[in-house]
Amino acid sequence: MTKREYGIWINGAAELPAGSALFERNSPSTGESVARVHLAGTTELDRAVVLAKETFRKGGWKGLAASERGKILLRWADLILENLVTLSRIEADEAGKTIAAAKGEIEWSVELLRYAASLAWSIPGRIVNHEGAEKLGLVTYEPLPVIGMILPWNFPTVTLFQKLPYALVAGCCVVIKPSELTAGTAIEYARLAKHAGIPDGVLAVLPGTGEVVGQGMCLHPDIDMISFTGSTAVGRKIASLAGQSLKKVALELGGKGANIVFADAHLDAAVAGALAAFTINQGEECCAGGRLLVQETIASEFVAKLAEKAKALKLGTPDDVDADLGPMIHAQHQRKVLDYVEKAREEGATLVTGGRAPTSPGLHDGYFVEPTIFTGVEPHMTIFREEIFGPVLGVTTFKDVSEAVALANLTHYGLANGIWTSNLDTAMAVSSALESGFVYVNTYLETVPQLPFGGSKSSGLGRENGPDGLLEFMQAKSTFIRLRPNP
Ligand code: NAD
């Protein structure tokens, strides 16, 4: 395994900040060191923000025709695909996911990038012609100058590309704080962005801790907006810190998705969907369907099929081409997930399969957790209420549509839910009643870049992707013109 060493990306170049704290990133699969990271501190943050503000004010980037920005982003997309092998390796090593999963994540991110680039040809604006030919109102959308982006470790690339290309199309300058656990790809994306033609100063990447760089961004007077993806607990802190300087915030937070399976669903498709919903990215997925609500008449048959498939899943290291799931991100997170399993048992849920850290050769040095299913889960239990962020599923049964909707909405989260039924009327009625920003019908975790993504309730504020994703980084300006003098 090649060990990488990197620091920050600033003013179009990589730099190892002098005297900075060092962070050793160990592989979550094997424990081996994969990267030595020179972390940014407040000095680097201040330099990056001041440079971003100056770059914005000089106007070279926002002053380009939007279509030129779009063409640069399309070149960037091509360069990312040309470097897919290297980028997937870095993502897999640092995040612990399989090479195949890392590759899929990056390819999807390039789709998002290309879609965002296409919006450069349709930057919104409108004319308000209220009183005949005398007067004209113009609504134009202008970029917010400097955006601070704070990212999690579970999908280091997707969470970046749901934000960054939209902000760049808008004409903003951006300072990025990836998670220090998974910062390697962000530095490489910035390097490729320079080759594509993004001017120096538009983009900075500062691997650093939440307490130093993250909080510093929220309080910095020259950052105009924080776009955050991470846990609800940290999201609340960020909103409160950003409120002190009246920054705009967009928050993509945690979830506790319910996958609702009605008796008239196509059972094999629903079983496959329910399995993917709680095991994809080893359950470290904000939209995970960690609650399975299944109609009681089909529950035992459904759970038997699901458990059989869950047992057949293979845990493995990034290079294991047959592996379906990787390890948890670090030892403390593995412990946290296993504690949730223990708590579910104590609170009276029935373990159907999994529930342990495997001890088989090749896996004992990593932080793996077996795909785990509990039945008999009731709404008061912790497994029903809290985001576990691992491959753990709780099954609850329901009698009819109204009980299914009531159970699904019995959470303070509101990110994504799924419905499995062959009746379109049921699907539409339940979708409308669900309190979440996204609803999947007869599929799960499938989308297209044109669809806005984001949470309701404690799952967030604002939307990414789609035309809404571009507007998040812009604000409306009204210009009112009197076309003929008013004597
Ligand atoms: P986290 O909230 O612990 O950390 C996210 C980022 O915030 C990291 O970069 C971290 O360094 C930084 N941070 C931590 N404390 C901070 C502070 N006080 N001020 C500023 N920044 C701070 O989340 P995580 O453990 O990295 O990721 C898992 C969480 O992210 C889960 O809850 C998951 O649901 C959520 N998530 C949400 C989405 C979404 O789109 N809604 C996508 C991916 C992950």
Short mmCIF file of C-alpha atoms and ligand atoms in Angstrom, two decimals:
data_model
loop_
_atom_site.label_atom_id
_atom_site.label_comp_id
_atom_site.label_asym_id
_atom_site.label_seq_id
_atom_site.Cartn_x
_atom_site.Cartn_y
_atom_site.Cartn_z
CA MET A 1 0.00 0.00 0.00
CA THR A 2 1.41 3.43 -0.93
CA LYS A 3 1.34 5.83 1.96
CA ARG A 4 0.44 9.35 0.92
CA GLU A 5 1.48 12.62 2.55
CA TYR A 6 -0.48 15.78 2.00
CA GLY A 7 -1.50 19.07 3.57
CA ILE A 8 -3.64 21.85 2.17
CA TRP A 9 -4.51 23.25 -1.27
CA ILE A 10 -4.33 27.02 -1.45
CA ASN A 11 -3.88 29.60 -4.24
CA GLY A 12 -3.59 26.90 -6.89
CA ALA A 13 -0.90 24.81 -5.17
CA ALA A 14 -0.42 22.05 -2.63
CA GLU A 15 1.32 23.07 0.59
CA LEU A 16 2.46 21.39 3.80
CA PRO A 17 1.67 24.04 6.40
CA ALA A 18 4.68 24.71 8.64
CA GLY A 19 4.33 23.67 12.28
CA SER A 20 0.87 22.20 11.78
CA ALA A 21 -0.56 19.25 13.67
CA LEU A 22 0.01 15.87 12.00
CA PHE A 23 -2.76 13.33 11.61
CA GLU A 24 -1.98 9.70 10.81
CA ARG A 25 -4.82 8.08 8.84
CA ASN A 26 -4.98 4.33 9.34
CA SER A 27 -6.95 2.03 7.05
CA PRO A 28 -10.26 1.04 8.66
CA SER A 29 -9.88 -2.41 7.00
CA THR A 30 -6.38 -3.34 8.06
CA GLY A 31 -5.17 -0.77 10.58
CA GLU A 32 -2.16 0.05 8.35
CA SER A 33 -1.24 3.71 7.95
CA VAL A 34 -2.44 5.00 4.54
CA ALA A 35 -1.82 8.74 4.84
CA ARG A 36 -0.02 11.36 6.87
CA VAL A 37 -2.03 14.58 6.86
CA HIS A 38 -0.63 18.00 7.77
CA LEU A 39 -3.72 19.65 9.21
CA ALA A 40 -4.73 23.23 8.57
CA GLY A 41 -5.08 25.64 11.50
CA THR A 42 -6.59 29.09 11.92
CA THR A 43 -3.67 30.79 10.08
CA GLU A 44 -4.30 28.74 6.92
CA LEU A 45 -8.05 29.29 7.27
CA ASP A 46 -7.63 33.04 7.43
CA ARG A 47 -5.25 33.06 4.44
CA ALA A 48 -7.66 30.97 2.36
CA VAL A 49 -10.70 33.09 3.21
CA VAL A 50 -8.95 36.42 2.60
CA LEU A 51 -7.68 35.14 -0.76
CA ALA A 52 -11.14 33.86 -1.70
CA LYS A 53 -12.72 37.22 -0.88
CA GLU A 54 -10.04 39.12 -2.87
CA THR A 55 -10.46 36.73 -5.82
CA PHE A 56 -14.22 37.22 -5.75
CA ARG A 57 -13.91 41.02 -5.57
CA LYS A 58 -11.45 41.14 -8.49
CA GLY A 59 -14.31 39.56 -10.43
CA GLY A 60 -12.36 37.30 -12.81
CA TRP A 61 -14.36 34.20 -11.95
CA LYS A 62 -17.85 35.60 -11.40
CA GLY A 63 -17.26 37.98 -14.34
CA LEU A 64 -16.66 35.15 -16.81
CA ALA A 65 -19.62 34.30 -19.01
CA ALA A 66 -21.42 31.55 -17.08
CA SER A 67 -21.10 29.30 -20.13
CA GLU A 68 -17.28 29.60 -19.86
CA ARG A 69 -17.48 28.42 -16.27
CA GLY A 70 -19.68 25.55 -17.48
CA LYS A 71 -17.09 24.53 -20.11
CA ILE A 72 -14.31 24.54 -17.49
CA LEU A 73 -16.41 22.28 -15.25
CA LEU A 74 -17.03 19.88 -18.15
CA ARG A 75 -13.25 19.65 -18.73
CA TRP A 76 -12.85 18.98 -15.02
CA ALA A 77 -15.35 16.11 -15.26
CA ASP A 78 -13.30 14.52 -18.06
CA LEU A 79 -10.08 14.85 -16.04
CA ILE A 80 -11.68 13.20 -13.02
CA LEU A 81 -12.72 10.21 -15.12
CA GLU A 82 -9.21 9.99 -16.62
CA ASN A 83 -7.89 9.72 -13.05
CA LEU A 84 -10.58 7.34 -11.80
CA VAL A 85 -8.21 4.53 -10.81
CA THR A 86 -6.03 6.74 -8.59
CA LEU A 87 -8.99 8.56 -7.08
CA SER A 88 -10.88 5.33 -6.27
CA ARG A 89 -7.77 3.94 -4.59
CA ILE A 90 -7.46 6.98 -2.31
CA GLU A 91 -11.19 6.95 -1.46
CA ALA A 92 -11.19 3.21 -0.74
CA ASP A 93 -8.03 3.35 1.41
CA GLU A 94 -9.16 6.26 3.56
CA ALA A 95 -12.90 5.50 3.84
CA GLY A 96 -12.52 1.71 3.93
CA LYS A 97 -15.08 1.09 1.20
CA THR A 98 -14.46 -1.36 -1.62
CA ILE A 99 -12.71 -0.14 -4.77
CA ALA A 100 -15.90 -0.88 -6.72
CA ALA A 101 -17.97 1.23 -4.31
CA ALA A 102 -15.43 4.08 -4.45
CA LYS A 103 -15.42 3.96 -8.26
CA GLY A 104 -19.23 4.02 -8.36
CA GLU A 105 -19.29 6.98 -5.97
CA ILE A 106 -16.88 8.98 -8.14
CA GLU A 107 -18.70 8.13 -11.39
CA TRP A 108 -22.00 9.29 -9.89
CA SER A 109 -20.29 12.48 -8.69
CA VAL A 110 -19.15 13.16 -12.26
CA GLU A 111 -22.81 12.89 -13.35
CA LEU A 112 -23.65 15.53 -10.74
CA LEU A 113 -20.75 17.69 -11.93
CA ARG A 114 -21.84 17.49 -15.58
CA TYR A 115 -25.44 18.28 -14.69
CA ALA A 116 -24.37 21.27 -12.56
CA ALA A 117 -22.16 22.47 -15.44
CA SER A 118 -25.17 22.34 -17.78
CA LEU A 119 -26.99 24.83 -15.53
CA ALA A 120 -24.43 27.42 -16.64
CA TRP A 121 -26.53 27.77 -19.80
CA SER A 122 -29.68 28.53 -17.82
CA ILE A 123 -28.73 30.84 -14.95
CA PRO A 124 -32.14 32.08 -13.75
CA GLY A 125 -33.50 35.62 -14.06
CA ARG A 126 -36.83 37.25 -14.92
CA ILE A 127 -38.50 40.43 -16.06
CA VAL A 128 -41.40 41.99 -14.21
CA ASN A 129 -43.29 44.25 -16.60
CA HIS A 130 -45.90 45.64 -14.25
CA GLU A 131 -47.09 48.89 -15.80
CA GLY A 132 -46.99 48.72 -19.56
CA ALA A 133 -43.94 50.16 -21.32
CA GLU A 134 -43.18 52.77 -18.63
CA LYS A 135 -41.38 50.71 -16.06
CA LEU A 136 -39.45 47.46 -15.95
CA GLY A 137 -38.36 45.27 -13.07
CA LEU A 138 -35.38 42.94 -13.50
CA VAL A 139 -34.64 40.05 -11.18
CA THR A 140 -31.07 38.80 -11.50
CA TYR A 141 -29.38 36.13 -9.37
CA GLU A 142 -25.92 36.91 -8.02
CA PRO A 143 -23.42 34.52 -6.42
CA LEU A 144 -22.82 34.66 -2.68
CA PRO A 145 -19.12 35.64 -2.53
CA VAL A 146 -17.38 33.07 -0.30
CA ILE A 147 -18.85 29.70 0.65
CA GLY A 148 -17.44 27.52 3.44
CA MET A 149 -18.14 23.83 2.81
CA ILE A 150 -17.84 21.35 5.68
CA LEU A 151 -17.98 17.66 4.75
CA PRO A 152 -18.42 14.24 6.42
CA TRP A 153 -16.38 11.06 5.90
CA ASN A 154 -19.02 8.61 4.66
CA PHE A 155 -19.24 9.80 1.02
CA PRO A 156 -16.31 12.22 0.77
CA THR A 157 -16.79 12.67 -3.00
CA VAL A 158 -20.58 12.71 -3.42
CA THR A 159 -21.13 15.12 -0.54
CA LEU A 160 -18.57 17.45 -2.14
CA PHE A 161 -20.06 17.25 -5.63
CA GLN A 162 -23.61 17.86 -4.41
CA LYS A 163 -22.36 21.33 -3.45
CA LEU A 164 -19.16 22.44 -5.10
CA PRO A 165 -20.01 22.46 -8.85
CA TYR A 166 -23.26 24.33 -8.18
CA ALA A 167 -21.40 27.03 -6.22
CA LEU A 168 -18.77 27.26 -8.98
CA VAL A 169 -21.37 27.58 -11.73
CA ALA A 170 -22.95 30.38 -9.70
CA GLY A 171 -19.56 32.20 -9.62
CA CYS A 172 -18.75 31.80 -5.90
CA CYS A 173 -15.29 31.23 -4.38
CA VAL A 174 -15.12 28.23 -2.06
CA VAL A 175 -13.16 27.09 0.99
CA ILE A 176 -13.61 23.37 1.69
CA LYS A 177 -13.06 21.55 4.96
CA PRO A 178 -13.19 17.81 4.32
CA SER A 179 -13.24 15.40 7.22
CA GLU A 180 -9.62 14.89 8.30
CA LEU A 181 -10.29 11.12 8.02
CA THR A 182 -10.98 11.23 4.28
CA ALA A 183 -9.41 14.39 2.84
CA GLY A 184 -7.15 12.83 0.19
CA THR A 185 -9.55 12.95 -2.77
CA ALA A 186 -10.56 16.59 -2.14
CA ILE A 187 -6.93 17.67 -2.61
CA GLU A 188 -6.75 15.70 -5.88
CA TYR A 189 -10.02 17.20 -7.15
CA ALA A 190 -8.59 20.68 -6.51
CA ARG A 191 -5.41 19.76 -8.43
CA LEU A 192 -7.50 18.58 -11.40
CA ALA A 193 -9.70 21.69 -11.16
CA LYS A 194 -6.58 23.80 -11.73
CA HIS A 195 -5.69 21.74 -14.82
CA ALA A 196 -9.25 22.23 -16.08
CA GLY A 197 -8.85 26.01 -15.83
CA ILE A 198 -10.39 27.03 -12.49
CA PRO A 199 -8.34 30.11 -11.50
CA ASP A 200 -6.08 30.11 -8.43
CA GLY A 201 -7.80 31.54 -5.38
CA VAL A 202 -11.28 30.29 -6.35
CA LEU A 203 -10.86 27.00 -4.53
CA ALA A 204 -9.06 26.06 -1.28
CA VAL A 205 -9.06 22.72 0.55
CA LEU A 206 -8.21 22.70 4.26
CA PRO A 207 -8.13 19.28 5.93
CA GLY A 208 -8.54 20.07 9.61
CA THR A 209 -10.55 19.33 12.70
CA GLY A 210 -14.13 20.45 13.26
CA GLU A 211 -13.22 22.29 16.43
CA VAL A 212 -10.49 24.39 14.78
CA VAL A 213 -11.19 24.80 11.05
CA GLY A 214 -14.93 23.98 11.07
CA GLN A 215 -15.83 26.32 13.91
CA GLY A 216 -13.40 28.92 12.57
CA MET A 217 -15.28 28.90 9.26
CA CYS A 218 -18.63 29.39 10.98
CA LEU A 219 -17.31 32.44 12.84
CA HIS A 220 -15.19 33.97 10.05
CA PRO A 221 -16.59 37.38 9.04
CA ASP A 222 -15.57 36.97 5.38
CA ILE A 223 -17.41 33.70 4.79
CA ASP A 224 -20.92 34.45 3.53
CA MET A 225 -22.50 31.00 3.72
CA ILE A 226 -21.80 27.64 5.33
CA SER A 227 -22.89 24.59 3.38
CA PHE A 228 -22.63 21.67 5.79
CA THR A 229 -23.15 17.94 5.53
CA GLY A 230 -22.87 15.91 8.71
CA SER A 231 -24.69 14.94 11.88
CA THR A 232 -27.72 16.74 13.24
CA ALA A 233 -25.90 17.46 16.53
CA VAL A 234 -23.05 19.29 14.75
CA GLY A 235 -25.54 20.91 12.34
CA ARG A 236 -27.29 22.56 15.29
CA LYS A 237 -23.95 23.93 16.58
CA ILE A 238 -23.09 25.24 13.12
CA ALA A 239 -26.42 27.03 12.71
CA SER A 240 -25.97 28.67 16.08
CA LEU A 241 -22.35 29.74 15.42
CA ALA A 242 -23.18 31.00 11.92
CA GLY A 243 -26.09 32.94 13.38
CA GLN A 244 -23.62 35.12 15.30
CA SER A 245 -22.40 36.67 12.04
CA LEU A 246 -25.73 36.22 10.21
CA LYS A 247 -24.38 33.82 7.61
CA LYS A 248 -26.69 31.80 5.47
CA VAL A 249 -26.55 28.07 6.31
CA ALA A 250 -27.54 25.02 4.29
CA LEU A 251 -27.59 21.82 6.34
CA GLU A 252 -27.65 18.21 5.09
CA LEU A 253 -28.02 16.20 8.29
CA GLY A 254 -28.79 12.75 9.64
CA GLY A 255 -31.77 10.51 8.94
CA LYS A 256 -33.72 7.46 10.07
CA GLY A 257 -35.47 6.38 6.89
CA ALA A 258 -38.46 4.03 6.88
CA ASN A 259 -38.91 1.55 4.06
CA ILE A 260 -42.63 0.72 3.96
CA VAL A 261 -43.55 -2.58 2.31
CA PHE A 262 -47.24 -3.20 1.55
CA ALA A 263 -48.57 -6.72 1.00
CA ASP A 264 -49.27 -5.97 -2.70
CA ALA A 265 -45.59 -5.13 -3.42
CA HIS A 266 -43.40 -7.14 -5.80
CA LEU A 267 -41.79 -9.10 -2.97
CA ASP A 268 -38.45 -10.05 -4.54
CA ALA A 269 -37.83 -6.46 -5.68
CA ALA A 270 -38.81 -5.15 -2.23
CA VAL A 271 -36.49 -7.65 -0.49
CA ALA A 272 -33.56 -6.57 -2.71
CA GLY A 273 -34.39 -2.90 -2.09
CA ALA A 274 -34.74 -3.35 1.68
CA LEU A 275 -31.39 -5.18 1.80
CA ALA A 276 -29.55 -2.47 -0.13
CA ALA A 277 -31.27 0.23 1.93
CA PHE A 278 -29.56 -0.81 5.17
CA THR A 279 -26.30 -2.29 3.89
CA ILE A 280 -25.17 0.08 1.14
CA ASN A 281 -21.90 1.80 2.10
CA GLN A 282 -21.99 -0.62 5.10
CA GLY A 283 -24.97 1.34 6.46
CA GLU A 284 -22.93 4.56 6.73
CA GLU A 285 -25.53 6.29 4.60
CA CYS A 286 -27.65 9.28 5.64
CA CYS A 287 -30.70 8.02 3.66
CA ALA A 288 -30.33 4.43 4.91
CA GLY A 289 -33.63 2.60 5.35
CA GLY A 290 -32.75 1.50 8.88
CA ARG A 291 -36.42 1.01 9.76
CA LEU A 292 -38.33 -1.63 7.81
CA LEU A 293 -42.10 -1.27 8.18
CA VAL A 294 -43.75 -4.36 6.72
CA GLN A 295 -47.45 -5.21 6.49
CA GLU A 296 -48.15 -7.94 9.05
CA THR A 297 -49.70 -10.43 6.58
CA ILE A 298 -46.38 -10.83 4.71
CA ALA A 299 -43.93 -10.07 7.52
CA SER A 300 -42.61 -13.55 8.31
CA GLU A 301 -42.08 -14.56 4.67
CA PHE A 302 -40.45 -11.20 3.93
CA VAL A 303 -38.05 -11.28 6.88
CA ALA A 304 -37.04 -14.89 6.13
CA LYS A 305 -36.07 -13.97 2.55
CA LEU A 306 -34.30 -10.81 3.69
CA ALA A 307 -32.30 -12.60 6.40
CA GLU A 308 -31.17 -15.26 3.93
CA LYS A 309 -29.83 -12.57 1.60
CA ALA A 310 -28.21 -10.60 4.45
CA LYS A 311 -26.34 -13.74 5.62
CA ALA A 312 -24.95 -14.20 2.10
CA LEU A 313 -23.35 -10.74 1.99
CA LYS A 314 -19.56 -10.73 2.17
CA LEU A 315 -17.50 -8.36 4.29
CA GLY A 316 -14.08 -7.51 2.89
CA THR A 317 -11.16 -5.15 2.39
CA PRO A 318 -11.07 -2.64 -0.51
CA ASP A 319 -9.22 -5.07 -2.80
CA ASP A 320 -11.59 -7.98 -2.26
CA VAL A 321 -13.54 -7.93 -5.52
CA ASP A 322 -16.26 -10.18 -4.07
CA ALA A 323 -16.88 -8.01 -1.00
CA ASP A 324 -20.24 -6.30 -0.57
CA LEU A 325 -19.49 -4.32 2.61
CA GLY A 326 -16.39 -2.71 4.09
CA PRO A 327 -15.62 -1.83 7.72
CA MET A 328 -16.93 0.97 9.91
CA ILE A 329 -14.89 4.17 9.59
CA HIS A 330 -12.96 3.76 12.87
CA ALA A 331 -12.81 1.70 16.05
CA GLN A 332 -15.02 4.04 18.13
CA HIS A 333 -17.72 3.96 15.47
CA GLN A 334 -17.62 0.15 15.35
CA ARG A 335 -18.02 0.15 19.16
CA LYS A 336 -20.95 2.58 18.91
CA VAL A 337 -22.75 0.39 16.35
CA LEU A 338 -22.18 -2.77 18.43
CA ASP A 339 -23.49 -0.93 21.51
CA TYR A 340 -26.69 -0.14 19.58
CA VAL A 341 -26.99 -3.88 18.83
CA GLU A 342 -26.60 -4.69 22.52
CA LYS A 343 -29.16 -2.07 23.49
CA ALA A 344 -31.70 -3.45 20.98
CA ARG A 345 -31.37 -6.88 22.65
CA GLU A 346 -31.71 -5.38 26.15
CA GLU A 347 -34.81 -3.43 25.11
CA GLY A 348 -36.51 -6.60 23.89
CA ALA A 349 -36.01 -6.74 20.10
CA THR A 350 -35.32 -10.19 18.58
CA LEU A 351 -32.01 -10.75 16.77
CA VAL A 352 -32.58 -12.62 13.49
CA THR A 353 -29.09 -12.48 12.01
CA GLY A 354 -25.68 -10.79 12.47
CA GLY A 355 -24.96 -8.65 15.50
CA ARG A 356 -21.23 -9.31 15.82
CA ALA A 357 -17.82 -8.12 14.71
CA PRO A 358 -16.48 -11.01 12.58
CA THR A 359 -13.31 -12.71 13.76
CA SER A 360 -12.45 -14.55 10.52
CA PRO A 361 -8.90 -14.32 9.13
CA GLY A 362 -8.36 -11.17 7.08
CA LEU A 363 -11.05 -9.23 8.92
CA HIS A 364 -9.95 -9.14 12.55
CA ASP A 365 -7.69 -6.08 12.09
CA GLY A 366 -10.54 -4.01 10.62
CA TYR A 367 -13.65 -2.48 12.17
CA PHE A 368 -16.26 -4.72 10.53
CA VAL A 369 -19.85 -5.33 11.69
CA GLU A 370 -22.04 -8.11 10.27
CA PRO A 371 -25.29 -7.12 8.54
CA THR A 372 -27.78 -7.28 11.41
CA ILE A 373 -31.57 -7.64 11.49
CA PHE A 374 -33.87 -7.30 14.50
CA THR A 375 -37.62 -8.03 14.50
CA GLY A 376 -40.21 -7.10 17.13
CA VAL A 377 -38.97 -3.49 17.08
CA GLU A 378 -41.33 -1.02 18.74
CA PRO A 379 -41.35 2.79 18.51
CA HIS A 380 -40.09 3.35 22.06
CA MET A 381 -36.89 1.36 21.39
CA THR A 382 -33.60 3.12 20.69
CA ILE A 383 -33.09 1.13 17.48
CA PHE A 384 -36.31 2.69 16.12
CA ARG A 385 -35.43 6.24 17.12
CA GLU A 386 -31.70 6.88 16.69
CA GLU A 387 -29.51 7.01 13.59
CA ILE A 388 -27.11 4.05 13.95
CA PHE A 389 -25.00 4.64 10.82
CA GLY A 390 -24.08 0.98 10.45
CA PRO A 391 -25.60 -2.15 8.81
CA VAL A 392 -28.38 -2.61 11.38
CA LEU A 393 -32.07 -2.97 10.51
CA GLY A 394 -35.10 -2.87 12.82
CA VAL A 395 -38.32 -4.49 11.56
CA THR A 396 -41.74 -3.26 12.74
CA THR A 397 -45.08 -4.54 11.44
CA PHE A 398 -48.21 -2.52 10.58
CA LYS A 399 -51.85 -3.31 9.80
CA ASP A 400 -52.94 -0.61 7.33
CA VAL A 401 -51.92 2.57 5.47
CA SER A 402 -52.67 4.95 8.32
CA GLU A 403 -50.61 2.93 10.82
CA ALA A 404 -47.72 2.72 8.31
CA VAL A 405 -47.70 6.51 7.80
CA ALA A 406 -47.97 7.21 11.54
CA LEU A 407 -45.01 4.89 12.28
CA ALA A 408 -42.88 6.31 9.46
CA ASN A 409 -43.42 9.88 10.69
CA LEU A 410 -42.72 8.96 14.32
CA THR A 411 -39.21 10.43 14.21
CA HIS A 412 -37.65 13.88 14.42
CA TYR A 413 -35.71 13.08 11.22
CA GLY A 414 -37.11 13.70 7.73
CA LEU A 415 -34.55 12.86 5.06
CA ALA A 416 -35.81 9.93 2.96
CA ASN A 417 -38.41 7.16 3.08
CA GLY A 418 -39.39 4.34 0.72
CA ILE A 419 -42.73 2.83 -0.35
CA TRP A 420 -43.19 -0.58 -1.98
CA THR A 421 -46.64 -1.22 -3.49
CA SER A 422 -48.20 -2.08 -6.84
CA ASN A 423 -51.02 0.44 -6.23
CA LEU A 424 -50.18 3.93 -7.53
CA ASP A 425 -52.99 5.51 -5.47
CA THR A 426 -51.43 4.09 -2.28
CA ALA A 427 -47.98 5.28 -3.39
CA MET A 428 -49.14 8.84 -4.07
CA ALA A 429 -51.25 9.12 -0.90
CA VAL A 430 -48.45 7.78 1.31
CA SER A 431 -45.79 9.91 -0.42
CA SER A 432 -47.81 13.03 0.23
CA ALA A 433 -48.28 12.09 3.92
CA LEU A 434 -44.61 11.29 4.58
CA GLU A 435 -42.64 14.02 6.35
CA SER A 436 -39.38 13.74 4.40
CA GLY A 437 -37.55 15.63 1.67
CA PHE A 438 -37.27 12.53 -0.55
CA VAL A 439 -39.57 9.56 -1.17
CA TYR A 440 -38.59 6.48 -3.21
CA VAL A 441 -41.37 4.34 -4.72
CA ASN A 442 -40.56 0.71 -5.65
CA THR A 443 -36.85 1.54 -5.44
CA TYR A 444 -34.48 2.89 -2.80
CA LEU A 445 -31.46 5.24 -3.00
CA GLU A 446 -31.99 5.74 -6.72
CA THR A 447 -32.17 9.25 -8.15
CA VAL A 448 -31.14 11.55 -10.99
CA PRO A 449 -29.17 14.83 -10.70
CA GLN A 450 -32.20 16.92 -11.72
CA LEU A 451 -34.04 16.03 -8.47
CA PRO A 452 -33.42 18.27 -5.46
CA PHE A 453 -32.14 16.48 -2.38
CA GLY A 454 -32.39 17.54 1.26
CA GLY A 455 -34.15 17.01 4.55
CA SER A 456 -37.21 18.14 6.46
CA LYS A 457 -37.52 18.39 10.26
CA SER A 458 -34.16 17.68 11.97
CA SER A 459 -32.62 16.35 8.75
CA GLY A 460 -31.74 19.74 7.39
CA LEU A 461 -32.33 23.07 5.73
CA GLY A 462 -32.01 23.81 2.02
CA ARG A 463 -31.65 21.63 -1.06
CA GLU A 464 -28.78 20.26 -3.14
CA ASN A 465 -28.88 19.11 -6.80
CA GLY A 466 -31.44 20.16 -9.38
CA PRO A 467 -31.96 23.84 -10.20
CA ASP A 468 -32.67 24.41 -6.47
CA GLY A 469 -29.06 23.35 -5.75
CA LEU A 470 -27.76 26.24 -7.84
CA LEU A 471 -30.11 28.80 -6.28
CA GLU A 472 -28.83 27.93 -2.77
CA PHE A 473 -25.55 29.68 -3.63
CA MET A 474 -27.14 32.77 -5.18
CA GLN A 475 -29.33 35.63 -4.05
CA ALA A 476 -31.91 37.62 -5.96
CA LYS A 477 -31.22 41.25 -6.85
CA SER A 478 -34.07 43.46 -8.02
CA THR A 479 -33.43 46.40 -10.35
CA PHE A 480 -36.35 48.71 -11.06
CA ILE A 481 -36.07 50.82 -14.22
CA ARG A 482 -38.22 53.79 -15.20
CA LEU A 483 -37.94 53.71 -18.98
CA ARG A 484 -39.43 57.15 -19.61
CA PRO A 485 -38.71 60.19 -17.43
CA ASN A 486 -41.41 60.97 -14.90
CA PRO A 487 -41.83 64.77 -15.19
P1 NAD B 1 -20.03 15.05 11.90
O1 NAD B 1 -21.19 15.95 12.09
O2 NAD B 1 -19.36 14.47 13.08
O3 NAD B 1 -18.88 15.81 11.07
C1 NAD B 1 -19.12 16.42 9.83
C2 NAD B 1 -18.07 17.50 9.59
O4 NAD B 1 -18.25 18.52 10.57
C3 NAD B 1 -16.63 17.02 9.72
O5 NAD B 1 -15.85 17.65 8.73
C4 NAD B 1 -16.24 17.52 11.10
O6 NAD B 1 -14.85 17.73 11.24
C5 NAD B 1 -17.00 18.82 11.18
N1 NAD B 1 -17.26 19.31 12.55
C6 NAD B 1 -17.32 18.58 13.69
N2 NAD B 1 -17.57 19.39 14.74
C7 NAD B 1 -17.68 20.65 14.24
C8 NAD B 1 -17.94 21.93 14.82
N3 NAD B 1 -18.16 22.06 16.14
N4 NAD B 1 -17.98 23.01 14.03
C9 NAD B 1 -17.79 22.89 12.69
N5 NAD B 1 -17.52 21.71 12.08
C10 NAD B 1 -17.48 20.60 12.84
O7 NAD B 1 -20.51 13.93 10.87
P2 NAD B 1 -19.72 12.66 10.35
O8 NAD B 1 -19.58 11.72 11.48
O9 NAD B 1 -18.51 13.10 9.60
O10 NAD B 1 -20.77 12.10 9.26
C11 NAD B 1 -21.86 11.32 9.60
C12 NAD B 1 -23.14 12.13 9.68
O11 NAD B 1 -23.33 12.86 8.46
C13 NAD B 1 -24.38 11.28 9.81
O12 NAD B 1 -25.24 11.84 10.76
C14 NAD B 1 -25.01 11.32 8.42
O13 NAD B 1 -26.40 11.08 8.39
C15 NAD B 1 -24.66 12.71 7.99
N6 NAD B 1 -24.71 12.81 6.53
C16 NAD B 1 -25.74 13.50 5.96
C17 NAD B 1 -25.83 13.57 4.57
C18 NAD B 1 -26.95 14.31 3.91
O14 NAD B 1 -26.83 14.61 2.72
N7 NAD B 1 -28.03 14.64 4.59
C19 NAD B 1 -24.85 12.96 3.77
C20 NAD B 1 -23.81 12.29 4.40
C21 NAD B 1 -23.74 12.23 5.78
#
